[in-house]
Amino acid sequence: MLEVATLAGVSVKTVSNVVNHYVHVSTATRVRVQSALDELGYRPNLSARSLRGGQSGLIALALPELDFPYFAELARYIVQAAEAHGWTVLIDQTDGRAEREKLVMDGIRDQLIDGVIFSPLVTGARELAARRDTTPMVLLGERVHHGTMDHVGIDNVAAAQTVVAHLATLGHTRIAAIGEQRHRRGETARLRLQGYLAGLENAGLPFDPTLVMAAASYHRADGAAAMTELLALGDPPDAVFCFNDMLAIGALRTLRDRGVRVPEDVAVVGFDDIEESSYSAPGLTTIRPDKARIASTSIALLAARLDGGGGPSRDVTERFDLVVRRSTASPS
Amino acid sequence: MLEVATLAGVSVKTVSNVVNHYVHVSTATRVRVQSALDELGYRPNLSARSLRGGQSGLIALALPELDFPYFAELARYIVQAAEAHGWTVLIDQTDGRAEREKLVMDGIRDQLIDGVIFSPLVTGARELAARRDTTPMVLLGERVHHGTMDHVGIDNVAAAQTVVAHLATLGHTRIAAIGEQRHRRGETARLRLQGYLAGLENAGLPFDPTLVMAAASYHRADGAAAMTELLALGDPPDAVFCFNDMLAIGALRTLRDRGVRVPEDVAVVGFDDIEESSYSAPGLTTIRPDKARIASTSIALLAARLDGGGGPSRDVTERFDLVVRRSTASPS
DNA sequence: CTCGTTCTTTACATCGTTGTAAATTGCGTG
DNA sequence: CACGCAATTTACAACGATGTAAAGAACGAG
């Protein structure tokens, strides 16, 4: 900036004024400075701006796994929504490891980041409540914390109930569930299981604990393994509700390998509506959370905090839809 | 830092020395300063560090699309490799738009970023050569530019030849290709097509232009559409080489819907080996680039540049493998 | 011609950190 | 007890930008 000032024959502050479109700069000076800027190819130093002004234009998005299609799709929407605010998104992959998530809580890139959108996997209410870092944070996923942070999610219980109601209406009576998690802290599994149970009750169906399969994580391989176990049961299910699409795709794979027909012999439902699910064999019936809205709401909440907004924490529940594809039908 | 210094009764510089593990600090002072640091919960300001020292610990990864599984998987490896260097990765999604890619070339977050790993889609040799920004950059994908920037990729021509050789060995004679791009500048399509042609020639198979289908982009829907057109031919192919796995998965979907058996009636091959391809129906034969090595090499090249390495640009070609799954077999 | 007003431009300090070089302390030696 | 040397600590400046406040310029009115 000093070089530009020298070339234009003005002070650095005047250059700064031109760069920042300050009103009271004579047209003559403005033109002279501008051409000096262009000639030297001036680029502002963001570190300096950030140091001086306190804002960097950077927000962090902390997710468990980038190659988890649901998160990849969500990340895309968030990057787009952030762009509209002139923010750049720094993506942090936690791998669902407690130590990485703790790092996110404590501030990944301290005072370089204006705000954080965080999708916790193992971090619980206690850790969230104990957070000391003051960077504005918006939480995604299940609402584990009823405290000071903003939160965006969907009604998991209602969604799971919707799935079971759909299957029950079609005439299924032995509806299995894949995705229970006994040892993890994640609330997702608990809420979806709760909705599953409520759905059975609403439909007047008995609850059979042997039909609930645990999943160590929510990858395709876990779904395939769980489905194998279900098929080994003396009295196998006629429908399976998988707690996410990846599990369901794994389950479909197992069924295909075993020659079990979907949906004739077993109906399958997923959760998330990743793009892959509309190309699976057969197309997967699933719950579609409104990812675009989840993204834009998260950004809007963060923007409100950054614009000096204090106030109580806000909790937004976005809509979801049941997308019916070929993987569900009445039992034959 | 000033507060810490006051509390510990030393100068700011001594605090800085403790924070940076400078050797010549007496144990007594070190302990005193450390407890002051802990008590006040001191966190260094990265903007200031970056301003002063010139390095931010941030590198950018510019990719076309995050929800493209190949890029999501690659991003994951890169984030992991970067972590080992203590770098945080800032992910920039270009959507393959020229204007976004230009922004990457000109410096996304100027002087805040130590280096860039860039996977261009539409940026050509000319633009790359005209780059003025001096941030170290490593290019991924096809080598469009033979100039000053480091590059990591695989041998696309050889890989495509391998695919065609595999199909020809199985006994296929009418091998189609999906993924040609006439209007885009992307080199990927051109190189893979070149390998396809070379493969046909090696196998002594005639080249039939009607078997080469263009794809506007490389999404599942494009593959499905192209496959539909191929099936409408008077003399349809007995094998299809798709230039990436997403196209192949779309093609599989069309074939399934039309009741065409894979691999009995038509064999299908993809490119990239995304995880989804081992769960498709049937499992997809594909080319597996060594993503982990591409990632670690990119990071290593960047590290070399940042450690003051000038010198000529380096071009690294990583290995690939042909993964044979159920989607290919001898024609029945 | 002087004064007040508005418009432009500028000097200075500051954000938090760290390199440089100088000041201070401590200690062993002659 | 003075001296030299090493260990320890410090003051100062600088990284690049911008808010504050004040200085300088221009202009019309009396």
XYZ file of C-alpha atoms (C1' of nucleotides) in Angstrom:
724
model
C 0.000 0.000 0.000
C 2.934 2.245 0.702
C 4.257 1.646 -2.783
C 0.917 2.551 -4.269
C 0.820 5.711 -2.181
C 4.287 6.727 -3.319
C 3.469 6.097 -6.948
C 0.253 8.086 -6.734
C 1.899 10.810 -4.696
C -0.535 10.563 -1.783
C -0.539 9.160 1.736
C -1.243 5.525 2.555
C -4.442 6.523 4.230
C -5.754 8.038 1.034
C -5.012 4.790 -0.732
C -6.883 2.984 1.993
C -9.751 5.398 1.531
C -9.908 4.699 -2.173
C -9.749 0.958 -1.642
C -12.594 1.171 0.841
C -14.712 3.526 -1.243
C -14.636 6.284 1.284
C -16.885 9.116 0.095
C -14.747 12.186 0.516
C -12.042 11.579 -2.039
C -11.780 13.934 -5.003
C -12.337 12.354 -8.366
C -8.884 13.365 -9.550
C -7.138 11.628 -6.641
C -9.382 8.617 -6.905
C -8.478 8.104 -10.533
C -4.784 8.591 -9.878
C -4.754 6.166 -6.960
C -6.831 3.629 -8.828
C -4.445 3.505 -11.726
C -1.542 3.121 -9.318
C -3.425 0.267 -7.683
C -3.944 -1.392 -11.021
C -0.422 -0.815 -12.212
C 1.118 -2.411 -9.140
C -1.523 -5.099 -8.903
C -2.294 -4.253 -5.317
C -3.966 -6.953 -3.202
C -5.016 -6.217 0.350
C -3.395 -8.312 3.046
C -6.142 -10.141 4.834
C -4.077 -10.933 7.880
C -3.569 -7.255 8.471
C -7.211 -6.455 7.881
C -8.251 -9.190 10.198
C -5.802 -8.037 12.849
C -6.968 -4.476 12.598
C -10.661 -4.952 12.076
C -11.330 -8.117 13.969
C -13.083 -9.951 11.147
C -11.505 -12.291 8.673
C -14.384 -13.303 6.438
C -13.643 -16.917 7.278
C -16.072 -19.331 8.851
C -15.358 -22.915 9.764
C -17.512 -25.908 9.004
C -16.652 -28.878 11.171
C -18.002 -32.179 9.913
C -17.331 -35.813 10.757
C -16.504 -37.018 7.257
C -16.246 -35.346 3.911
C -16.730 -38.517 1.959
C -19.985 -39.166 3.694
C -22.339 -38.088 0.901
C -24.826 -36.479 3.245
C -22.153 -34.213 4.651
C -20.616 -33.541 1.272
C -23.970 -32.405 -0.070
C -24.604 -30.309 3.004
C -21.146 -28.780 2.771
C -21.854 -27.759 -0.765
C -24.992 -25.899 0.229
C -23.237 -24.236 3.127
C -20.354 -23.079 0.952
C -22.872 -21.603 -1.460
C -24.856 -19.853 1.255
C -21.658 -18.494 2.796
C -20.504 -17.151 -0.537
C -23.576 -14.936 -0.637
C -22.310 -13.299 2.558
C -18.814 -12.920 1.187
C -17.491 -15.572 3.529
C -15.037 -18.293 2.722
C -15.587 -21.638 4.364
C -12.828 -23.525 6.061
C -13.753 -27.165 6.275
C -12.579 -29.179 9.190
C -12.873 -32.936 9.194
C -13.197 -34.366 12.677
C -13.536 -38.046 11.742
C -15.845 -38.201 14.705
C -12.805 -38.361 16.952
C -13.297 -36.829 20.360
C -9.939 -35.082 20.332
C -10.628 -33.427 16.980
C -14.054 -32.349 18.090
C -12.569 -30.898 21.226
C -10.239 -28.887 19.069
C -13.232 -27.492 17.233
C -14.856 -26.559 20.512
C -11.722 -24.807 21.731
C -11.304 -22.843 18.534
C -9.661 -24.351 15.501
C -7.888 -21.346 14.136
C -8.204 -18.922 16.889
C -9.387 -15.414 16.212
C -8.904 -16.043 12.566
C -12.343 -17.441 12.237
C -15.479 -15.385 12.576
C -17.843 -18.242 13.288
C -18.245 -22.011 13.336
C -20.881 -24.412 12.080
C -20.389 -27.669 13.896
C -21.914 -31.081 13.396
C -20.823 -33.037 16.476
C -20.745 -36.792 16.547
C -19.358 -37.706 19.932
C -19.364 -34.397 21.770
C -22.106 -34.404 24.388
C -24.122 -31.853 26.314
C -21.540 -31.609 29.053
C -18.671 -30.675 26.774
C -20.840 -28.202 24.907
C -21.888 -26.524 28.106
C -18.277 -26.286 29.240
C -17.157 -24.447 26.113
C -15.015 -21.411 26.864
C -14.240 -20.189 23.376
C -16.501 -17.311 22.446
C -16.547 -17.637 18.670
C -20.202 -17.784 17.589
C -21.207 -21.373 16.933
C -24.186 -22.981 15.228
C -24.825 -26.651 15.918
C -26.170 -29.068 13.353
C -27.812 -32.415 13.860
C -29.481 -33.485 17.029
C -29.985 -30.971 19.699
C -27.882 -32.366 22.493
C -27.458 -29.068 24.209
C -30.196 -26.853 25.524
C -27.893 -24.009 26.312
C -26.511 -20.943 24.656
C -25.711 -22.095 21.131
C -27.958 -21.814 18.100
C -29.106 -25.039 16.550
C -30.580 -26.248 13.254
C -31.961 -29.701 12.658
C -34.996 -31.735 11.798
C -37.454 -33.673 13.915
C -35.818 -37.095 13.893
C -38.505 -38.724 15.967
C -41.277 -37.557 13.664
C -39.297 -38.602 10.599
C -38.714 -42.095 11.937
C -42.388 -42.374 12.838
C -43.285 -41.370 9.299
C -41.137 -44.175 7.935
C -42.708 -46.810 10.129
C -46.202 -45.509 9.395
C -45.452 -45.772 5.671
C -44.307 -49.393 6.024
C -47.195 -50.324 8.295
C -49.704 -48.818 5.890
C -48.266 -50.953 3.112
C -48.995 -53.979 5.253
C -45.618 -54.851 6.730
C -45.707 -56.342 10.190
C -42.150 -57.384 10.980
C -40.268 -54.141 10.561
C -36.572 -54.238 11.473
C -34.311 -51.296 12.321
C -30.612 -50.968 11.544
C -28.470 -48.322 13.177
C -28.913 -48.521 16.919
C -25.842 -47.333 18.769
C -25.398 -48.454 22.323
C -21.899 -47.285 22.966
C -21.729 -43.989 21.192
C -22.969 -40.782 22.570
C -24.601 -39.765 19.306
C -28.175 -38.822 19.829
C -29.242 -39.529 16.275
C -29.579 -43.235 16.843
C -31.516 -42.738 20.047
C -34.018 -40.340 18.494
C -34.611 -42.415 15.393
C -35.031 -45.510 17.516
C -37.511 -43.626 19.653
C -39.466 -42.670 16.547
C -39.319 -46.261 15.351
C -40.814 -47.495 18.625
C -43.490 -44.829 18.583
C -44.284 -45.736 14.983
C -44.751 -49.399 15.871
C -47.008 -48.468 18.749
C -49.113 -46.155 16.607
C -49.567 -48.940 14.081
C -50.441 -51.426 16.776
C -47.459 -53.616 15.884
C -45.571 -55.606 18.514
C -41.974 -54.676 19.288
C -39.474 -57.467 18.698
C -36.023 -56.593 20.117
C -34.303 -59.140 17.886
C -35.233 -56.965 14.902
C -33.167 -54.011 16.138
C -29.618 -54.184 14.849
C -26.746 -52.069 16.072
C -24.284 -50.383 13.711
C -20.806 -49.395 14.821
C -20.780 -46.573 12.301
C -23.115 -45.561 9.512
C -21.199 -46.816 6.506
C -22.313 -49.151 3.739
C -20.349 -52.046 5.176
C -22.172 -51.758 8.512
C -25.514 -51.962 6.777
C -24.443 -54.982 4.771
C -23.267 -56.796 7.901
C -26.422 -56.013 9.858
C -28.611 -57.220 7.018
C -26.715 -60.488 6.914
C -27.547 -61.024 10.571
C -31.202 -60.195 10.025
C -31.471 -62.752 7.234
C -30.042 -65.387 9.549
C -32.970 -65.003 11.948
C -35.456 -67.829 12.164
C -38.251 -65.386 11.464
C -36.709 -62.665 9.284
C -38.266 -59.202 8.797
C -40.456 -58.196 5.854
C -39.204 -54.609 5.977
C -36.069 -52.789 7.168
C -35.723 -49.207 8.310
C -32.072 -48.127 8.078
C -31.086 -45.055 10.053
C -29.285 -43.616 7.060
C -28.995 -44.189 3.323
C -25.496 -45.613 3.460
C -26.660 -48.395 5.781
C -29.604 -49.010 3.457
C -27.336 -49.266 0.436
C -25.227 -51.811 2.254
C -28.379 -53.716 3.157
C -29.537 -53.687 -0.460
C -26.229 -55.120 -1.484
C -26.583 -58.038 0.922
C -30.152 -58.695 -0.182
C -29.120 -58.678 -3.821
C -26.234 -61.059 -3.145
C -28.575 -63.439 -1.324
C -31.175 -63.294 -4.042
C -33.771 -61.737 -1.765
C -36.102 -59.547 -3.821
C -36.682 -55.889 -2.890
C -39.417 -54.817 -2.346
C -41.293 -58.122 -2.900
C -39.596 -60.072 -0.105
C -38.213 -57.236 1.995
C -38.918 -53.521 1.790
C -36.041 -51.140 2.579
C -36.104 -47.527 3.726
C -33.204 -45.155 4.332
C -32.688 -41.688 5.768
C -30.942 -38.598 4.275
C -31.797 -38.867 0.572
C -28.283 -38.715 -0.786
C -28.102 -38.631 -4.562
C -26.785 -42.168 -4.712
C -30.113 -43.407 -3.348
C -32.012 -42.475 -6.451
C -29.620 -44.616 -8.503
C -29.460 -47.671 -6.254
C -31.043 -50.959 -7.245
C -33.857 -50.506 -6.611
C -34.282 -46.777 -5.970
C -34.429 -46.175 -2.240
C -37.410 -44.878 -0.308
C -35.990 -42.419 2.193
C -36.422 -39.337 4.360
C -35.321 -36.146 2.662
C -34.210 -33.415 5.068
C -34.264 -30.008 3.426
C -30.488 -29.630 3.165
C -30.564 -26.333 1.317
C -32.641 -24.779 4.066
C -30.567 -26.292 6.818
C -27.549 -24.680 5.178
C -29.067 -21.269 4.610
C -30.572 -21.153 8.072
C -27.235 -22.036 9.658
C -25.564 -19.242 7.772
C -28.346 -16.822 8.631
C -28.077 -17.625 12.328
C -24.340 -17.143 12.221
C -24.757 -13.864 10.368
C -27.142 -12.651 13.052
C -24.573 -13.406 15.749
C -21.797 -11.722 13.845
C -23.879 -8.612 13.292
C -23.605 -8.069 16.983
C -26.624 -10.129 17.816
C -26.524 -11.409 21.346
C -29.768 -12.643 22.766
C -31.093 -16.081 23.567
C -30.127 -19.112 21.515
C -32.385 -20.019 18.651
C -33.458 -23.478 17.702
C -34.758 -24.020 14.185
C -36.415 -27.201 12.996
C -36.402 -27.580 9.244
C -38.823 -29.676 7.235
C -38.343 -33.164 5.834
C -40.249 -35.264 3.292
C -40.762 -38.941 2.756
C -39.567 -39.794 -0.749
C -41.147 -43.019 -1.947
C -39.205 -45.026 -4.512
C -39.136 -48.615 -5.671
C -37.632 -50.152 -2.559
C -40.965 -50.126 -0.744
C -44.271 -51.716 -1.742
C -46.869 -53.957 -0.185
C -45.513 -57.410 0.686
C -46.295 -59.969 -2.006
C -0.240 -11.432 25.731
C 0.218 -8.126 27.493
C -2.157 -9.223 30.219
C -0.257 -12.442 30.683
C 2.997 -10.514 30.879
C 1.588 -8.181 33.510
C 0.235 -11.040 35.573
C 3.534 -12.923 35.421
C 5.523 -9.756 35.992
C 7.623 -10.079 32.844
C 7.774 -8.450 29.429
C 5.575 -9.488 26.517
C 8.588 -10.768 24.695
C 9.326 -13.213 27.484
C 5.778 -14.495 27.235
C 6.305 -14.871 23.506
C 9.508 -16.772 24.212
C 7.733 -19.165 26.526
C 4.940 -19.708 24.051
C 7.445 -20.455 21.316
C 9.620 -22.704 23.453
C 12.620 -20.494 23.169
C 15.565 -22.222 24.860
C 17.006 -19.504 27.028
C 14.258 -18.970 29.536
C 14.910 -19.838 33.173
C 12.770 -22.582 34.602
C 11.363 -20.300 37.265
C 10.156 -17.741 34.733
C 8.849 -20.410 32.426
C 6.707 -21.888 35.167
C 5.435 -18.502 36.260
C 4.534 -17.455 32.726
C 2.972 -20.806 31.956
C 0.625 -20.611 34.898
C -0.316 -17.080 33.896
C -1.024 -18.360 30.396
C -3.221 -21.106 31.776
C -4.997 -18.860 34.224
C -5.952 -16.337 31.588
C -6.610 -18.968 28.948
C -4.286 -17.316 26.477
C -4.754 -18.142 22.788
C -2.389 -16.741 20.181
C -3.881 -14.503 17.547
C -3.210 -16.116 14.217
C -3.853 -12.999 12.194
C -1.063 -11.253 14.017
C 1.265 -14.210 13.687
C 0.531 -14.449 10.031
C 1.035 -10.719 9.579
C 4.327 -10.815 11.400
C 5.736 -14.101 10.242
C 4.282 -14.413 6.824
C 2.869 -17.900 7.325
C -0.639 -18.733 8.382
C -0.653 -22.514 8.497
C -3.547 -22.461 6.051
C -3.560 -24.111 2.665
C -6.382 -24.003 0.177
C -7.814 -26.924 -1.736
C -9.802 -25.812 -4.751
C -12.072 -28.471 -6.186
C -14.927 -28.465 -8.675
C -17.517 -30.179 -6.492
C -17.527 -31.450 -2.967
C -20.409 -33.810 -3.520
C -18.566 -35.509 -6.300
C -17.454 -38.638 -4.439
C -14.070 -38.761 -6.114
C -13.252 -35.270 -4.913
C -14.745 -35.853 -1.490
C -12.543 -38.894 -1.031
C -9.512 -37.045 -2.314
C -10.263 -34.092 -0.041
C -10.328 -36.394 2.910
C -6.878 -37.735 2.150
C -5.516 -34.270 1.588
C -6.922 -32.981 4.849
C -5.284 -35.897 6.609
C -1.939 -35.383 4.923
C -2.060 -31.669 5.674
C -2.794 -32.326 9.304
C 0.511 -34.137 9.601
C 2.208 -30.880 8.606
C 0.170 -28.873 11.060
C -1.760 -27.229 8.265
C -5.438 -26.546 8.158
C -7.160 -26.949 4.823
C -9.498 -24.362 3.451
C -11.738 -25.932 0.876
C -12.902 -23.893 -2.033
C -15.635 -25.153 -4.298
C -15.352 -23.780 -7.814
C -18.340 -25.581 -9.350
C -16.177 -25.697 -12.437
C -17.159 -22.108 -13.160
C -14.515 -20.106 -14.951
C -14.977 -17.066 -12.752
C -14.515 -19.075 -9.561
C -11.453 -20.763 -10.979
C -10.041 -17.408 -11.940
C -10.472 -16.323 -8.348
C -8.431 -19.307 -7.246
C -5.706 -18.403 -9.696
C -5.610 -14.820 -8.511
C -5.432 -15.803 -4.876
C -8.513 -16.719 -2.941
C -7.624 -15.282 0.397
C -4.634 -13.264 -0.386
C -1.525 -13.641 1.679
C -3.537 -15.505 4.230
C -2.890 -18.758 2.513
C 0.481 -20.409 2.363
C -0.230 -22.622 -0.615
C -2.896 -23.934 -2.962
C -3.791 -27.337 -4.326
C -5.927 -26.797 -7.374
C -7.922 -29.186 -9.500
C -8.932 -27.102 -12.526
C -11.852 -28.017 -14.710
C -12.113 -25.264 -17.268
C -8.907 -23.307 -16.721
C -6.547 -23.909 -19.595
C -2.832 -23.638 -20.272
C -3.080 -19.999 -21.257
C -4.675 -18.866 -18.026
C -2.256 -20.945 -15.992
C 0.715 -19.438 -17.762
C -0.645 -15.934 -17.191
C -0.906 -16.385 -13.450
C 0.561 -13.490 -11.500
C -0.123 -14.546 -7.954
C 2.979 -16.052 -6.379
C 1.419 -18.354 -3.804
C 2.882 -21.835 -4.357
C 0.417 -23.963 -6.277
C 0.171 -27.675 -6.990
C -2.079 -28.767 -9.836
C -4.124 -31.938 -9.803
C -5.658 -33.822 -12.678
C -4.480 -33.563 -16.212
C -1.313 -31.736 -16.952
C -2.560 -28.888 -19.088
C 0.340 -26.667 -18.297
C 3.972 -27.427 -18.930
C 5.208 -24.410 -17.082
C 6.267 -23.481 -13.604
C 3.753 -25.196 -11.390
C 4.093 -28.596 -9.759
C 1.683 -31.257 -10.870
C 0.377 -34.611 -9.635
C -1.771 -36.962 -11.664
C -2.016 -40.350 -13.255
C -1.466 -41.534 -16.796
C -4.979 -41.206 -18.182
C -4.089 -42.525 -21.596
C -2.518 -45.674 -20.208
C -5.425 -46.203 -17.840
C -7.982 -45.938 -20.632
C -5.926 -48.315 -22.757
C -5.904 -50.783 -19.871
C -9.676 -50.677 -19.725
C -10.127 -51.333 -23.423
C -7.518 -54.090 -23.351
C -9.407 -55.742 -20.495
C -12.681 -55.644 -22.430
C -11.092 -56.803 -25.663
C -9.402 -59.710 -23.893
C -12.781 -60.790 -22.570
C -13.961 -60.934 -26.158
C -15.943 -57.727 -26.560
C -15.840 -56.192 -30.013
C -18.269 -53.274 -29.938
C -16.915 -51.176 -27.080
C -18.651 -47.848 -26.544
C -17.287 -44.815 -24.678
C -19.277 -42.330 -22.594
C -17.806 -39.014 -21.543
C -16.441 -37.245 -24.571
C -16.527 -33.470 -24.187
C -16.434 -31.366 -27.277
C -17.169 -27.989 -25.823
C -15.292 -28.040 -22.580
C -11.660 -27.342 -22.229
C -11.130 -30.160 -19.767
C -8.318 -32.379 -20.879
C -9.542 -35.437 -19.015
C -12.022 -36.354 -21.702
C -9.492 -35.872 -24.458
C -6.844 -38.047 -22.821
C -9.202 -40.852 -21.930
C -10.629 -40.802 -25.427
C -7.116 -40.956 -26.790
C -6.406 -44.009 -24.631
C -9.683 -45.547 -25.759
C -8.716 -45.158 -29.413
C -5.234 -46.499 -28.795
C -6.757 -49.444 -26.959
C -9.033 -50.268 -29.872
C -6.126 -50.083 -32.254
C -3.945 -52.337 -30.087
C -6.742 -54.892 -29.992
C -7.255 -54.653 -33.719
C -10.832 -53.481 -33.264
C -12.465 -51.059 -35.698
C -13.413 -47.587 -34.457
C -17.096 -46.758 -34.741
C -17.776 -43.035 -34.076
C -21.433 -43.709 -33.283
C -20.292 -45.561 -30.176
C -18.675 -42.467 -28.657
C -21.152 -40.517 -26.550
C -20.609 -37.025 -25.225
C -21.461 -36.055 -21.655
C -22.179 -32.469 -20.684
C -20.873 -33.143 -17.188
C -19.814 -36.273 -15.373
C -22.856 -36.878 -13.214
C -25.000 -39.963 -12.893
C -27.786 -38.408 -14.930
C -25.455 -37.803 -17.869
C -24.419 -41.434 -17.873
C -28.016 -42.586 -17.751
C -28.953 -40.373 -20.695
C -25.993 -41.448 -22.808
C -26.749 -45.105 -22.161
C -30.313 -44.586 -23.305
C -29.019 -43.259 -26.598
C -26.616 -46.162 -27.009
C -29.414 -48.667 -26.523
C -31.397 -46.948 -29.230
C -28.709 -47.707 -31.815
C -29.477 -50.258 -34.484
C -26.355 -52.150 -33.549
C -25.838 -51.500 -29.812
C -22.505 -52.050 -28.023
C -21.588 -55.158 -26.028
C -19.423 -53.133 -23.617
C -19.297 -49.554 -22.352
C -16.317 -47.665 -20.991
C -17.516 -44.699 -18.923
C -14.972 -41.965 -18.255
C -15.870 -41.907 -14.587
C -17.765 -44.000 -12.069
C -20.679 -41.610 -11.770
C -21.406 -41.927 -15.481
C -21.118 -45.700 -15.149
C -23.570 -45.776 -12.269
C -26.032 -43.793 -14.346
C -25.513 -46.223 -17.221
C -26.122 -49.193 -14.925
C -29.351 -47.607 -13.840
C -30.582 -47.294 -17.425
C -29.556 -50.852 -18.249
C -31.383 -52.146 -15.193
C -34.511 -50.201 -16.053
C -34.471 -51.593 -19.593
C -33.921 -55.134 -18.421
C -30.522 -55.377 -20.102
C -28.300 -57.771 -18.146
C -24.861 -56.694 -16.933
C -22.397 -58.189 -17.683
C -24.123 -60.843 -19.840
C -25.558 -58.460 -22.432
C -23.383 -55.405 -21.845
C -20.202 -55.057 -19.796
C -19.628 -51.750 -17.979
C -16.420 -50.136 -16.766
C -15.925 -46.911 -14.843
C -13.024 -44.756 -13.725
C -12.086 -43.439 -10.229
C -13.136 -46.318 -7.961
C -15.353 -44.352 -5.635
C -16.691 -46.365 -2.727
C -20.181 -46.399 -4.200
C -18.893 -48.510 -7.084
C -18.249 -51.509 -4.906
C -21.890 -51.426 -3.807
C -23.545 -50.850 -7.159
C -25.571 -53.553 -8.878
C -23.486 -55.221 -10.099
C -20.176 -54.150 -8.544
C -18.338 -51.950 -11.017
C -15.071 -52.776 -12.736
C -13.070 -49.557 -12.682
C -9.713 -47.807 -12.631
C -8.439 -47.060 -9.154
C -6.076 -44.088 -8.979
C -3.997 -44.144 -5.813
C -5.797 -41.293 -4.088
C -3.866 -41.518 -0.862
C -0.593 -41.114 -2.715
C -1.905 -38.330 -4.904
C -2.846 -36.523 -1.701
C 0.396 -37.099 0.151
C 2.496 -36.217 -2.878
C 0.601 -32.977 -3.382
C 1.201 -32.022 0.203
C 4.851 -33.004 -0.014
C 5.371 -30.880 -3.127
C 3.715 -27.940 -1.454
C 5.805 -28.440 1.655
C 8.950 -28.409 -0.465
C 7.948 -25.068 -2.000
C 7.119 -23.565 1.347
C 10.424 -24.642 2.827
C 11.999 -22.183 0.496
C 12.259 -24.559 -2.377
C 12.492 -22.783 -5.683
C 13.750 -24.812 -8.556
C 12.083 -26.320 -11.589
C 8.515 -27.562 -11.470
C 8.035 -31.202 -10.671
C 5.600 -33.517 -12.341
C 4.648 -36.692 -10.497
C 2.652 -39.521 -12.032
C 1.051 -41.781 -9.469
C 0.036 -45.369 -10.034
C -3.397 -46.773 -10.852
C -4.897 -50.262 -10.844
C -7.654 -51.962 -12.743
C -10.170 -53.306 -10.223
C -12.231 -56.084 -11.766
C -15.693 -56.624 -10.338
C -18.899 -58.215 -11.511
C -19.800 -55.687 -14.189
C -17.379 -57.197 -16.685
C -17.186 -60.735 -18.036
C -16.994 -62.442 -21.390
C -20.082 -61.826 -23.530
C -22.568 -64.671 -23.296
C -9.867 40.725 2.628
C -11.290 37.908 6.505
C -13.963 34.400 8.446
C -16.577 30.252 8.727
C -17.923 26.096 6.525
C -17.372 22.102 3.997
C -14.532 19.049 1.505
C -9.948 16.517 1.224
C -6.024 14.786 2.822
C -2.862 13.563 6.280
C -0.140 12.044 10.707
C -0.412 9.067 14.259
C -1.646 5.288 16.960
C -3.128 0.677 17.162
C -4.398 -4.352 16.363
C -0.988 -8.970 18.522
C 3.136 -11.043 17.541
C 8.096 -11.812 17.026
C 13.091 -10.712 15.121
C 16.981 -7.905 16.345
C 19.948 -6.086 19.208
C 20.922 -4.243 23.369
C 20.610 -4.363 28.442
C 20.858 -6.892 32.533
C 21.921 -10.650 35.491
C 24.643 -14.470 37.209
C 28.732 -17.018 37.640
C 33.361 -18.749 37.440
C 38.165 -17.244 37.064
C 42.419 -14.823 37.687
C 37.308 -7.907 43.752
C 37.185 -6.922 38.980
C 36.510 -9.067 34.584
C 34.743 -11.738 30.786
C 31.421 -14.705 29.073
C 27.137 -16.904 28.868
C 22.429 -16.950 30.161
C 18.368 -14.378 30.604
C 15.405 -10.630 29.862
C 14.047 -6.521 27.711
C 12.920 -2.305 24.521
C 11.935 -1.271 20.093
C 10.521 -1.728 15.547
C 8.011 -3.876 12.135
C 4.353 -6.757 9.564
C -0.227 -4.001 6.613
C -4.345 -1.937 7.336
C -7.654 1.543 9.144
C -10.138 4.616 12.870
C -9.503 9.091 14.925
C -8.666 13.535 14.950
C -6.568 17.234 13.224
C -4.475 19.857 9.448
C -4.913 21.860 4.954
C -7.525 23.465 0.871
C -11.353 25.553 -1.429
C -15.091 28.566 -1.606
C -18.897 31.733 -0.742
C -20.628 35.464 2.214
C -20.191 39.691 4.543
